[in-house]
CSV table of C-alpha atoms in Angstrom, one decimal:
chain,number,residue,atom,x,y,z
A,1,MET,CA,44.1,-38.0,-4.3
A,2,SER,CA,46.3,-38.1,-7.3
A,3,PHE,CA,49.7,-37.4,-8.4
A,4,ARG,CA,51.0,-36.1,-11.8
A,5,LYS,CA,54.3,-36.5,-12.7
A,6,VAL,CA,55.9,-33.4,-13.1
A,7,VAL,CA,58.4,-33.0,-16.1
A,8,ARG,CA,61.8,-30.9,-16.2
A,9,GLN,CA,61.9,-27.9,-17.8
A,10,SER,CA,64.1,-28.1,-20.4
A,11,LYS,CA,64.2,-25.6,-24.0
A,12,PHE,CA,66.1,-28.7,-25.2
A,13,ARG,CA,62.9,-31.4,-24.6
A,14,HIS,CA,61.5,-31.3,-27.9
A,15,VAL,CA,64.9,-31.2,-29.9
A,16,PHE,CA,64.3,-33.5,-32.9
A,17,GLY,CA,66.6,-34.7,-35.6
A,18,GLN,CA,66.0,-34.7,-39.6
A,19,PRO,CA,67.9,-36.1,-42.2
A,20,VAL,CA,68.0,-33.8,-45.2
A,21,LYS,CA,67.1,-34.6,-48.6
A,22,ASN,CA,68.6,-37.4,-50.8
A,23,ASP,CA,69.8,-34.6,-53.1
A,24,GLN,CA,71.7,-32.9,-50.2
A,25,CYS,CA,73.6,-36.3,-49.5
A,26,TYR,CA,77.4,-36.7,-50.3
A,27,GLU,CA,76.6,-40.2,-52.4
A,28,ASP,CA,79.1,-43.0,-53.7
A,29,ILE,CA,81.7,-42.5,-51.3
A,30,ARG,CA,83.6,-45.5,-50.4
A,31,VAL,CA,84.4,-45.0,-46.3
A,32,SER,CA,87.2,-46.6,-44.9
A,33,ARG,CA,86.9,-50.4,-43.5
A,34,VAL,CA,89.9,-50.1,-41.2
A,35,THR,CA,89.2,-51.4,-38.0
A,36,TRP,CA,89.3,-48.3,-35.5
A,37,ASP,CA,87.2,-46.4,-33.5
A,38,SER,CA,87.6,-43.2,-35.1
A,39,THR,CA,85.1,-41.1,-35.8
A,40,PHE,CA,86.2,-41.1,-39.6
A,41,CYS,CA,84.5,-37.8,-40.4
A,42,ALA,CA,85.6,-34.2,-39.5
A,43,VAL,CA,83.4,-31.2,-40.7
A,44,ASN,CA,83.6,-27.5,-40.4
A,45,PRO,CA,81.9,-24.5,-41.7
A,46,LYS,CA,83.7,-24.5,-45.1
A,47,PHE,CA,84.7,-28.6,-45.9
A,48,LEU,CA,83.9,-32.1,-45.4
A,49,ALA,CA,86.5,-34.7,-45.1
A,50,VAL,CA,85.8,-38.2,-45.0
A,51,ILE,CA,88.8,-41.3,-44.4
A,52,VAL,CA,88.0,-43.6,-47.6
A,53,GLU,CA,89.5,-46.7,-49.0
A,54,ALA,CA,92.7,-46.2,-50.6
A,55,SER,CA,94.7,-48.7,-52.7
A,56,GLY,CA,98.6,-48.7,-51.7
A,57,GLY,CA,98.2,-46.1,-49.2
A,58,GLY,CA,96.0,-44.0,-47.2
A,59,ALA,CA,93.4,-41.5,-48.5
A,60,PHE,CA,90.7,-39.0,-47.3
A,61,LEU,CA,88.5,-36.8,-49.4
A,62,VAL,CA,87.6,-32.9,-48.7
A,63,LEU,CA,84.7,-31.8,-50.2
A,64,PRO,CA,83.2,-28.3,-50.5
A,65,LEU,CA,80.1,-28.4,-48.2
A,66,SER,CA,78.5,-27.2,-51.1
A,67,LYS,CA,79.0,-30.4,-53.8
A,68,THR,CA,76.5,-32.4,-52.5
A,69,GLY,CA,75.4,-35.2,-55.0
A,70,ARG,CA,77.0,-38.4,-56.3
A,71,ILE,CA,81.0,-37.8,-56.0
A,72,ASP,CA,82.8,-38.7,-58.9
A,73,LYS,CA,85.2,-41.7,-58.3
A,74,ALA,CA,87.9,-40.0,-60.0
A,75,TYR,CA,87.4,-36.9,-57.7
A,76,PRO,CA,90.8,-36.0,-56.1
A,77,THR,CA,92.1,-37.1,-52.5
A,78,VAL,CA,94.5,-35.8,-49.9
A,79,CYS,CA,96.8,-38.9,-50.1
A,80,GLY,CA,100.4,-38.0,-49.2
A,81,HIS,CA,100.8,-41.1,-46.5
A,82,THR,CA,102.1,-44.7,-47.0
A,83,GLY,CA,99.4,-46.4,-44.7
A,84,PRO,CA,95.4,-46.3,-43.9
A,85,VAL,CA,94.7,-42.8,-42.4
A,86,LEU,CA,93.0,-43.7,-39.0
A,87,ASP,CA,92.1,-40.3,-37.8
A,88,ILE,CA,91.4,-36.6,-39.2
A,89,ASP,CA,91.0,-33.1,-37.2
A,90,TRP,CA,90.1,-29.9,-39.0
A,91,CYS,CA,92.3,-26.5,-36.9
A,92,PRO,CA,89.8,-24.9,-34.9
A,93,HIS,CA,91.6,-21.7,-36.1
A,94,ASN,CA,91.7,-21.8,-39.8
A,95,ASP,CA,89.3,-23.8,-42.0
A,96,GLU,CA,91.8,-24.7,-44.7
A,97,VAL,CA,94.2,-26.9,-42.1
A,98,ILE,CA,93.6,-30.3,-41.4
A,99,ALA,CA,95.6,-32.7,-39.9
A,100,SER,CA,95.6,-36.6,-40.1
A,101,GLY,CA,97.2,-39.5,-38.3
A,102,SER,CA,97.9,-42.7,-40.2
A,103,GLU,CA,99.3,-46.4,-39.9
A,104,ASP,CA,102.5,-45.1,-41.2
A,105,CYS,CA,103.5,-43.9,-38.1
A,106,THR,CA,102.9,-40.0,-39.2
A,107,VAL,CA,101.4,-37.1,-38.5
A,108,MET,CA,100.6,-34.6,-41.5
A,109,VAL,CA,99.5,-31.2,-41.8
A,110,TRP,CA,97.6,-30.1,-44.7
A,111,GLN,CA,96.8,-27.0,-46.6
A,112,ILE,CA,93.2,-27.4,-48.4
A,113,PRO,CA,92.8,-24.9,-51.4
A,114,GLU,CA,90.0,-22.3,-50.5
A,115,ASN,CA,87.8,-23.9,-53.1
A,116,GLY,CA,88.9,-27.0,-52.5
A,117,LEU,CA,91.0,-29.9,-54.4
A,118,VAL,CA,91.1,-29.9,-58.2
A,119,SER,CA,93.8,-32.4,-58.0
A,120,PRO,CA,95.4,-34.6,-55.7
A,121,LEU,CA,96.8,-33.2,-53.0
A,122,THR,CA,100.2,-35.4,-52.0
A,123,GLU,CA,102.3,-32.6,-50.3
A,124,PRO,CA,101.5,-31.5,-46.9
A,125,VAL,CA,102.7,-28.4,-45.2
A,126,VAL,CA,104.7,-30.2,-42.5
A,127,VAL,CA,105.1,-34.1,-41.6
A,128,LEU,CA,105.4,-34.4,-37.9
A,129,GLU,CA,107.5,-37.6,-37.0
A,130,GLY,CA,108.1,-39.2,-33.1
A,131,HIS,CA,105.7,-42.0,-32.9
A,132,THR,CA,107.5,-45.9,-33.5
A,133,LYS,CA,103.7,-47.0,-34.2
A,134,ARG,CA,100.2,-46.1,-35.8
A,135,VAL,CA,99.2,-42.9,-35.1
A,136,GLY,CA,95.3,-43.1,-33.9
A,137,ILE,CA,94.6,-40.3,-32.9
A,138,VAL,CA,95.1,-36.3,-33.3
A,139,THR,CA,93.2,-33.2,-32.1
A,140,TRP,CA,94.0,-29.9,-32.0
A,141,HIS,CA,94.4,-27.6,-29.0
A,142,PRO,CA,91.8,-25.7,-28.6
A,143,THR,CA,93.0,-22.1,-28.3
A,144,ALA,CA,96.8,-22.1,-28.8
A,145,ARG,CA,97.6,-21.6,-32.5
A,146,ASN,CA,99.6,-24.5,-34.1
A,147,VAL,CA,99.3,-26.5,-31.3
A,148,LEU,CA,98.8,-30.6,-31.9
A,149,LEU,CA,98.0,-33.1,-30.1
A,150,SER,CA,99.0,-36.7,-31.3
A,151,ALA,CA,98.5,-40.1,-29.8
A,152,GLY,CA,99.8,-43.6,-31.0
A,153,CYS,CA,99.8,-47.5,-30.5
A,154,ASP,CA,103.4,-47.2,-28.8
A,155,ASN,CA,101.2,-45.7,-26.0
A,156,VAL,CA,102.7,-42.1,-26.5
A,157,VAL,CA,101.4,-38.8,-26.2
A,158,LEU,CA,103.5,-36.1,-28.4
A,159,ILE,CA,102.3,-32.3,-28.5
A,160,TRP,CA,103.6,-30.6,-31.6
A,161,ASN,CA,104.2,-27.1,-32.4
A,162,VAL,CA,103.3,-27.1,-36.2
A,163,GLY,CA,104.5,-24.2,-37.2
A,164,THR,CA,108.2,-24.6,-36.3
A,165,ALA,CA,107.2,-28.5,-36.8
A,166,GLU,CA,109.0,-29.4,-33.9
A,167,GLU,CA,108.1,-31.7,-30.6
A,168,LEU,CA,106.8,-29.9,-27.5
A,169,TYR,CA,106.1,-32.6,-25.0
A,170,ARG,CA,106.7,-36.5,-25.2
A,171,LEU,CA,104.2,-38.2,-22.6
A,172,ASP,CA,105.6,-42.0,-22.6
A,173,THR,CA,105.3,-42.8,-19.0
A,174,LEU,CA,101.6,-42.1,-18.1
A,175,HIS,CA,100.1,-44.6,-20.3
A,176,PRO,CA,100.7,-48.5,-19.7
A,177,ASP,CA,98.2,-49.6,-22.8
A,178,LEU,CA,96.5,-48.3,-26.1
A,179,ILE,CA,94.9,-45.4,-25.4
A,180,TYR,CA,91.6,-45.2,-27.1
A,181,ASN,CA,90.8,-41.0,-27.3
A,182,VAL,CA,92.0,-38.0,-25.9
A,183,SER,CA,90.5,-34.6,-24.8
A,184,TRP,CA,91.1,-31.1,-24.4
A,185,ASN,CA,89.3,-29.2,-21.6
A,186,ARG,CA,88.1,-25.7,-22.4
A,187,ASN,CA,90.9,-23.6,-22.4
A,188,GLY,CA,93.7,-26.2,-23.3
A,189,SER,CA,95.2,-26.5,-19.9
A,190,LEU,CA,94.4,-30.3,-19.2
A,191,PHE,CA,93.6,-33.2,-21.3
A,192,CYS,CA,91.7,-36.3,-20.4
A,193,SER,CA,92.3,-39.5,-21.9
A,194,ALA,CA,90.5,-42.9,-22.2
A,195,CYS,CA,93.0,-46.2,-21.7
A,196,LYS,CA,92.5,-50.0,-22.4
A,197,ASP,CA,93.9,-50.6,-18.8
A,198,LYS,CA,89.9,-49.2,-18.1
A,199,SER,CA,91.3,-46.1,-16.3
A,200,VAL,CA,90.6,-42.3,-17.1
A,201,ARG,CA,93.3,-39.9,-16.4
A,202,VAL,CA,93.6,-36.2,-16.4
A,203,ILE,CA,96.8,-35.0,-16.9
A,204,ASP,CA,98.8,-32.1,-17.0
A,205,PRO,CA,100.8,-32.0,-20.3
A,206,ARG,CA,103.1,-29.2,-19.5
A,207,ARG,CA,104.0,-30.6,-16.4
A,208,GLY,CA,103.8,-34.1,-17.6
A,209,THR,CA,101.7,-34.9,-14.7
A,210,LEU,CA,98.9,-36.7,-13.4
A,211,VAL,CA,96.2,-34.5,-12.0
A,212,ALA,CA,93.8,-37.4,-11.3
A,213,GLU,CA,93.2,-41.1,-12.1
A,214,ARG,CA,90.0,-43.2,-12.2
A,215,GLU,CA,91.1,-46.8,-12.4
A,216,LYS,CA,88.2,-49.4,-13.7
A,217,ALA,CA,85.9,-46.2,-14.5
A,218,HIS,CA,84.0,-48.8,-16.8
A,219,GLU,CA,84.5,-52.6,-15.8
A,220,GLY,CA,84.1,-53.7,-19.4
A,221,ALA,CA,86.9,-54.8,-21.5
A,222,ARG,CA,85.6,-52.8,-24.7
A,223,PRO,CA,86.4,-49.5,-25.4
A,224,MET,CA,86.1,-46.4,-23.9
A,225,ARG,CA,85.3,-42.7,-24.5
A,226,ALA,CA,86.1,-39.7,-22.0
A,227,ILE,CA,85.8,-36.0,-22.9
A,228,PHE,CA,85.9,-33.0,-20.9
A,229,LEU,CA,83.0,-30.7,-20.3
A,230,ALA,CA,82.9,-26.8,-20.0
A,231,ASP,CA,82.5,-26.7,-16.4
A,232,GLY,CA,85.6,-29.1,-15.8
A,233,LYS,CA,83.5,-32.2,-15.4
A,234,VAL,CA,84.6,-35.8,-17.2
A,235,PHE,CA,81.9,-37.4,-19.4
A,236,THR,CA,82.7,-40.9,-20.2
A,237,THR,CA,81.0,-43.9,-22.1
A,238,GLY,CA,81.6,-47.2,-22.0
A,239,PHE,CA,80.6,-50.9,-21.1
A,240,SER,CA,79.8,-52.7,-17.8
A,241,ARG,CA,81.0,-55.9,-16.7
A,242,MET,CA,77.9,-58.0,-18.2
A,243,SER,CA,79.0,-55.7,-21.4
A,244,GLU,CA,75.9,-53.3,-21.0
A,245,ARG,CA,76.8,-49.8,-22.6
A,246,GLN,CA,77.2,-47.5,-20.1
A,247,LEU,CA,77.7,-43.8,-19.5
A,248,ALA,CA,78.8,-41.5,-16.8
A,249,LEU,CA,80.0,-38.1,-15.3
A,250,TRP,CA,82.9,-37.4,-12.9
A,251,ASP,CA,83.9,-34.8,-11.0
A,252,PRO,CA,87.8,-34.8,-12.0
A,253,GLU,CA,88.0,-33.5,-7.4
A,254,ASN,CA,87.1,-36.6,-6.6
A,255,LEU,CA,86.8,-39.8,-8.8
A,256,GLU,CA,85.7,-42.2,-6.1
A,257,GLU,CA,82.2,-41.9,-7.4
A,258,PRO,CA,80.7,-41.3,-10.4
A,259,MET,CA,78.2,-38.1,-10.2
A,260,ALA,CA,76.0,-40.0,-12.3
A,261,LEU,CA,75.8,-43.4,-13.8
A,262,GLN,CA,73.3,-44.9,-16.8
A,263,GLU,CA,73.3,-48.0,-18.4
A,264,LEU,CA,72.0,-48.0,-21.6
A,265,ASP,CA,71.5,-51.1,-23.8
A,266,SER,CA,73.4,-54.1,-24.8
A,267,SER,CA,75.0,-53.6,-27.9
A,268,ASN,CA,78.4,-54.1,-28.4
A,269,GLY,CA,79.6,-50.5,-31.1
A,270,ALA,CA,81.8,-48.2,-29.1
A,271,LEU,CA,80.1,-45.1,-28.1
A,272,LEU,CA,81.1,-41.8,-29.5
A,273,PRO,CA,80.2,-39.0,-27.4
A,274,PHE,CA,80.3,-35.3,-29.2
A,275,TYR,CA,79.3,-32.3,-27.1
A,276,ASP,CA,78.1,-28.9,-27.4
A,277,PRO,CA,79.5,-26.6,-24.3
A,278,ASP,CA,76.7,-23.7,-25.3
A,279,THR,CA,73.9,-26.1,-24.7
A,280,SER,CA,75.6,-28.5,-22.5
A,281,VAL,CA,73.7,-31.4,-24.9
A,282,VAL,CA,75.9,-34.2,-25.2
A,283,TYR,CA,75.3,-36.5,-28.0
A,284,VAL,CA,76.0,-40.3,-28.2
A,285,CYS,CA,76.4,-42.1,-31.4
A,286,GLY,CA,77.6,-45.9,-31.4
A,287,LYS,CA,79.5,-47.4,-34.1
A,288,GLY,CA,77.0,-49.7,-36.0
A,289,ASP,CA,74.0,-48.3,-34.8
A,290,SER,CA,70.7,-46.7,-36.2
A,291,SER,CA,70.7,-44.1,-33.6
A,292,ILE,CA,72.1,-40.7,-31.8
A,293,ARG,CA,71.1,-40.5,-27.8
A,294,TYR,CA,71.2,-36.9,-26.5
A,295,PHE,CA,71.3,-36.0,-22.9
A,296,GLU,CA,71.3,-32.3,-21.2
A,297,ILE,CA,73.8,-31.8,-18.5
A,298,THR,CA,72.8,-29.6,-15.7
A,299,ASP,CA,74.5,-28.7,-12.2
A,300,GLU,CA,71.0,-30.4,-10.4
A,301,PRO,CA,71.0,-33.9,-9.6
A,302,PRO,CA,70.5,-36.8,-11.4
A,303,TYR,CA,73.1,-34.4,-13.8
A,304,VAL,CA,72.4,-36.3,-16.7
A,305,HIS,CA,68.9,-36.1,-18.0
A,306,PHE,CA,68.0,-38.0,-21.2
A,307,LEU,CA,66.2,-36.0,-23.8
A,308,ASN,CA,65.8,-37.6,-26.6
A,309,THR,CA,66.6,-40.5,-29.6
A,310,PHE,CA,67.4,-40.3,-33.2
A,311,THR,CA,66.4,-43.3,-35.1
A,312,SER,CA,66.9,-44.0,-38.5
A,313,LYS,CA,67.2,-47.5,-40.5
A,314,GLU,CA,70.9,-47.5,-42.0
A,315,PRO,CA,73.8,-48.0,-39.3
A,316,GLN,CA,76.4,-45.3,-38.9
A,317,ARG,CA,79.8,-45.9,-39.8
A,318,GLY,CA,81.4,-43.1,-38.5
A,319,MET,CA,79.9,-39.6,-37.2
A,320,GLY,CA,81.3,-35.4,-37.9
A,321,SER,CA,79.9,-33.1,-36.0
A,322,MET,CA,79.8,-29.3,-37.4
A,323,PRO,CA,80.9,-26.4,-34.9
A,324,LYS,CA,78.6,-24.7,-33.5
A,325,ARG,CA,79.7,-21.3,-36.2
A,326,GLY,CA,78.5,-23.4,-39.3
A,327,LEU,CA,74.8,-24.1,-38.3
A,328,ASP,CA,71.7,-22.3,-39.6
A,329,VAL,CA,70.3,-20.2,-37.0
A,330,SER,CA,67.8,-19.0,-38.7
A,331,LYS,CA,66.2,-22.6,-38.3
A,332,CYS,CA,67.0,-23.0,-35.0
A,333,GLU,CA,69.6,-25.8,-35.7
A,334,ILE,CA,71.6,-26.1,-33.0
A,335,ALA,CA,74.0,-29.2,-34.1
A,336,ARG,CA,74.4,-31.0,-37.4
A,337,PHE,CA,75.5,-34.4,-37.6
A,338,TYR,CA,77.4,-36.4,-41.0
A,339,LYS,CA,76.4,-39.6,-40.9
A,340,LEU,CA,78.7,-42.1,-42.9
A,341,HIS,CA,77.5,-45.3,-44.4
A,342,GLU,CA,78.6,-47.8,-46.3
A,343,ARG,CA,78.9,-45.5,-49.2
A,344,LYS,CA,77.5,-42.3,-48.4
A,345,CYS,CA,77.7,-39.3,-46.1
A,346,GLU,CA,73.6,-38.0,-44.8
A,347,PRO,CA,73.4,-34.4,-42.8
A,348,ILE,CA,71.2,-34.9,-40.0
A,349,VAL,CA,70.2,-31.6,-38.6
A,350,MET,CA,69.0,-31.4,-34.8
A,351,THR,CA,66.2,-28.6,-34.4
A,352,VAL,CA,64.4,-26.9,-31.7
A,353,PRO,CA,61.4,-26.4,-32.7
A,354,ARG,CA,60.1,-22.2,-32.2
A,355,LYS,CA,57.7,-20.4,-34.0
A,356,SER,CA,59.3,-16.9,-34.1
A,357,ASP,CA,62.0,-16.2,-37.2
A,358,LEU,CA,63.8,-13.8,-34.7
A,359,PHE,CA,67.5,-14.4,-33.3
A,360,GLN,CA,67.3,-16.8,-30.5
A,361,ASP,CA,69.2,-15.5,-27.7
A,362,ASP,CA,68.8,-18.6,-25.6
A,363,LEU,CA,69.6,-20.9,-27.7
A,364,TYR,CA,72.6,-19.6,-29.4
A,365,PRO,CA,75.3,-17.5,-26.6
A,366,ASP,CA,78.4,-16.1,-28.0
A,367,THR,CA,80.3,-19.3,-28.9
A,368,ALA,CA,84.1,-20.1,-29.8
A,369,GLY,CA,85.4,-18.1,-32.8
A,370,PRO,CA,88.2,-19.1,-35.6
A,371,GLU,CA,90.7,-16.2,-33.7
A,372,ALA,CA,93.6,-18.4,-31.1
A,373,ALA,CA,93.4,-16.9,-28.5
A,374,LEU,CA,97.2,-17.3,-27.6
A,375,GLU,CA,100.5,-18.4,-29.5
A,376,ALA,CA,102.0,-21.5,-29.3
A,377,GLU,CA,104.7,-20.0,-27.2
A,378,GLU,CA,102.6,-18.4,-24.8
A,379,TRP,CA,101.0,-21.2,-24.1
A,380,VAL,CA,104.5,-23.3,-23.7
A,381,SER,CA,105.3,-20.2,-21.1
A,382,GLY,CA,102.5,-21.3,-19.2
A,383,ARG,CA,99.9,-18.9,-20.0
A,384,ASP,CA,96.1,-20.2,-20.4
A,385,ALA,CA,93.0,-18.6,-22.1
A,386,ALA,CA,89.7,-19.4,-22.2
A,387,PRO,CA,88.5,-19.2,-26.3
A,388,ILE,CA,87.6,-15.7,-27.9
A,389,LEU,CA,84.0,-15.6,-28.1
A,390,ILE,CA,81.9,-14.4,-31.5
A,391,SER,CA,78.3,-14.2,-31.6
A,392,LEU,CA,75.9,-15.8,-33.7
A,393,ARG,CA,73.3,-13.1,-34.4
A,394,GLU,CA,74.3,-12.0,-37.6
A,395,ALA,CA,75.1,-15.4,-39.0
A,396,TYR,CA,78.7,-16.1,-38.7
A,397,VAL,CA,80.8,-15.1,-41.7
A,398,PRO,CA,83.9,-16.9,-42.3
A,399,SER,CA,87.1,-14.8,-42.2
A,400,LYS,CA,89.6,-14.8,-44.6
A,401,GLN,CA,92.0,-17.6,-44.2
A,402,ARG,CA,95.4,-17.6,-43.8
A,403,ASP,CA,98.3,-20.2,-45.4
A,404,LEU,CA,99.7,-22.0,-43.1
A,405,LYS,CA,103.7,-21.9,-43.3
A,406,VAL,CA,106.2,-23.3,-41.0
A,407,SER,CA,109.2,-22.1,-40.3
A,408,ARG,CA,112.0,-24.4,-38.5
A,409,ARG,CA,113.3,-21.5,-36.7
A,410,ASN,CA,109.9,-19.6,-35.7
A,411,VAL,CA,106.3,-19.6,-35.8
A,412,LEU,CA,104.6,-17.8,-39.0
A,413,SER,CA,104.4,-14.2,-38.3
A,414,ASP,CA,101.9,-13.8,-40.8
A,415,SER,CA,99.5,-15.7,-38.4
A,416,ARG,CA,99.4,-12.8,-35.8
A,417,PRO,CA,96.5,-10.5,-35.7
A,418,ALA,CA,96.8,-7.0,-37.2
A,419,GLY,CA,99.1,-4.8,-34.5
A,420,ALA,CA,100.7,-7.4,-33.0
A,421,PRO,CA,104.1,-7.7,-32.4
A,422,THR,CA,106.2,-9.6,-35.1
A,423,SER,CA,108.6,-11.0,-32.3
A,424,PRO,CA,108.3,-14.7,-32.1
A,425,ALA,CA,109.0,-14.3,-28.6
A,426,THR,CA,105.8,-12.6,-28.0
A,427,PHE,CA,105.0,-13.7,-24.2
A,428,ALA,CA,108.8,-12.7,-23.4
A,429,ASP,CA,108.3,-9.0,-25.0
A,430,THR,CA,106.3,-8.2,-21.8
A,431,ALA,CA,108.0,-10.3,-19.5
A,432,PRO,CA,110.3,-8.2,-16.8
A,433,SER,CA,112.9,-11.0,-16.9
A,434,SER,CA,113.0,-10.5,-20.3
A,435,SER,CA,113.0,-6.9,-20.7
A,436,GLY,CA,116.1,-6.0,-21.0
A,437,LEU,CA,116.8,-8.5,-23.9
A,438,ALA,CA,113.7,-7.4,-25.6
A,439,GLY,CA,114.6,-3.7,-25.6
A,440,ALA,CA,118.3,-4.7,-26.6
A,441,ARG,CA,116.4,-6.4,-29.6
A,442,GLU,CA,113.6,-3.7,-30.5
A,443,ALA,CA,117.0,-1.0,-30.5
A,444,GLY,CA,118.7,-3.1,-32.9
A,445,LYS,CA,115.8,-3.9,-35.2
A,446,LEU,CA,115.2,0.0,-35.0
A,447,GLU,CA,119.0,0.6,-35.8
A,448,GLU,CA,118.7,-1.8,-39.2
A,449,VAL,CA,115.6,0.2,-40.2
A,450,MET,CA,117.0,3.4,-39.9
A,451,GLN,CA,120.2,2.3,-42.0
A,452,GLU,CA,117.9,1.0,-44.6
A,453,LEU,CA,116.5,4.4,-44.8
A,454,ARG,CA,119.4,6.4,-45.2
A,455,GLU,CA,120.8,3.6,-48.0
A,456,LEU,CA,117.8,4.7,-49.5
A,457,ARG,CA,117.7,8.5,-49.6
A,458,ALA,CA,121.1,8.1,-50.8
A,459,LEU,CA,120.4,6.2,-53.8
A,460,VAL,CA,117.2,8.3,-54.5
A,461,LYS,CA,119.9,11.4,-54.5
A,462,ALA,CA,122.1,9.5,-56.5
A,463,GLN,CA,119.6,8.5,-59.4
A,464,GLY,CA,118.0,12.2,-59.2
A,465,GLU,CA,121.1,13.4,-60.2
A,466,ARG,CA,121.6,11.2,-62.9
A,467,ILE,CA,118.0,11.8,-64.5
A,468,GLY,CA,119.6,15.8,-64.2
A,469,ARG,CA,122.6,15.2,-66.1
A,470,LEU,CA,120.7,13.1,-68.7
A,471,GLU,CA,117.7,15.7,-69.1
A,472,GLU,CA,120.5,18.3,-69.8
A,473,GLN,CA,122.1,16.1,-72.1
A,474,LEU,CA,118.9,15.6,-74.1
A,475,GLY,CA,118.1,19.3,-74.1
A,476,ARG,CA,121.6,20.1,-75.7
A,477,LEU,CA,121.1,17.1,-78.1
A,478,GLU,CA,117.6,18.7,-79.4
A,479,ASN,CA,118.9,22.5,-80.0
A,480,GLY,CA,121.8,21.4,-81.7
A,481,ASP,CA,124.5,22.2,-79.4
A,482,ALA,CA,125.7,18.7,-79.0
């Protein structure tokens, strides 16, 4: 009696990776040599940003995606930091705004011109100063506009309102050692962190409390990573006591034992996980590796299913991942990575082979769009909201981006959707406890507008009378009466 091995059904089983042709790579880029386990690369549907070597400070390149081929040595960079740049992150709600953290202990937020740089950019829109040691992590809130998290080597996590350049929360007692990475959950109500003390923590930033903690999530001493999945589970990568690379899946409700634990190999490069919430696929890239492994996360044991490995010849210095709205849906592209070599950046396309040319609904469920679900003040007041989803059926067309303006008093009013109230305290206008105050404010504004209207009417009337007198004088002159 013969037993056939039953293969698990998955639409992602045949996903394959393919590097693009040489003329579509970005050549002659001097990738940073800083010894920091960052991705060194960030990408969105408009621009590619790469941290590069810079003399006398820190800089990163920002290239329009279409600017492939050899990059001139004199190509302008973003170069306002006085120390090497360690991490960069594009704003999910504005494709022309990027944040950078540096060894100079500052976080800077930059507005990139719509068509890219034509001269070096040295003036950030805002400088956020609050860390006492180098800033190695910057990450934007997934659903609230202008909320940015930074973490430094002073073991402090700061959360900023970029629109007002103010510090919202300072979490300085939760991490006793170096923070390796931070990841927001789907709606931005919590974040998880991996720390050098081998602990993975789930933290509520607004209360400043520890929701869950797992000590020795991975026994090894080398760097770990922890990311939130869409269903609230936590996925980690790290090392065993015998220095073998591991990945694990955890339920924050019960961190006693991992839901799944796999050992991969005994290489020594830190594993960087990239997660796609639409397909529940995790891509794991090792620094110094020449491969990308990918796994599907499901609800049934063993939960983490190995799919395949993309292998190339060159080791990777860093890696960037394109958001779903920047992919080519007509070619069944489900992920695109930007792999950094010593002196170039090579896009790698992950594709599901399909014969049909029609839009594949099962591969492209509605995905997070560029519109923020909340304003910063609403999030601070305790509200949470899932990302606002968009369909990729018509292939994503980017909207006109707004300039980032920083007000020291309130958040920018021009960043609101059409029809939204312009009062900075959007949430207060609808809260029962402050309805009287909001009503008085509205009445005051109405009176101001009416007063301006009255003044304008008086001015128009006076000008009309003056014009009448002048016409009368002109008529007399023409008739020879005067």
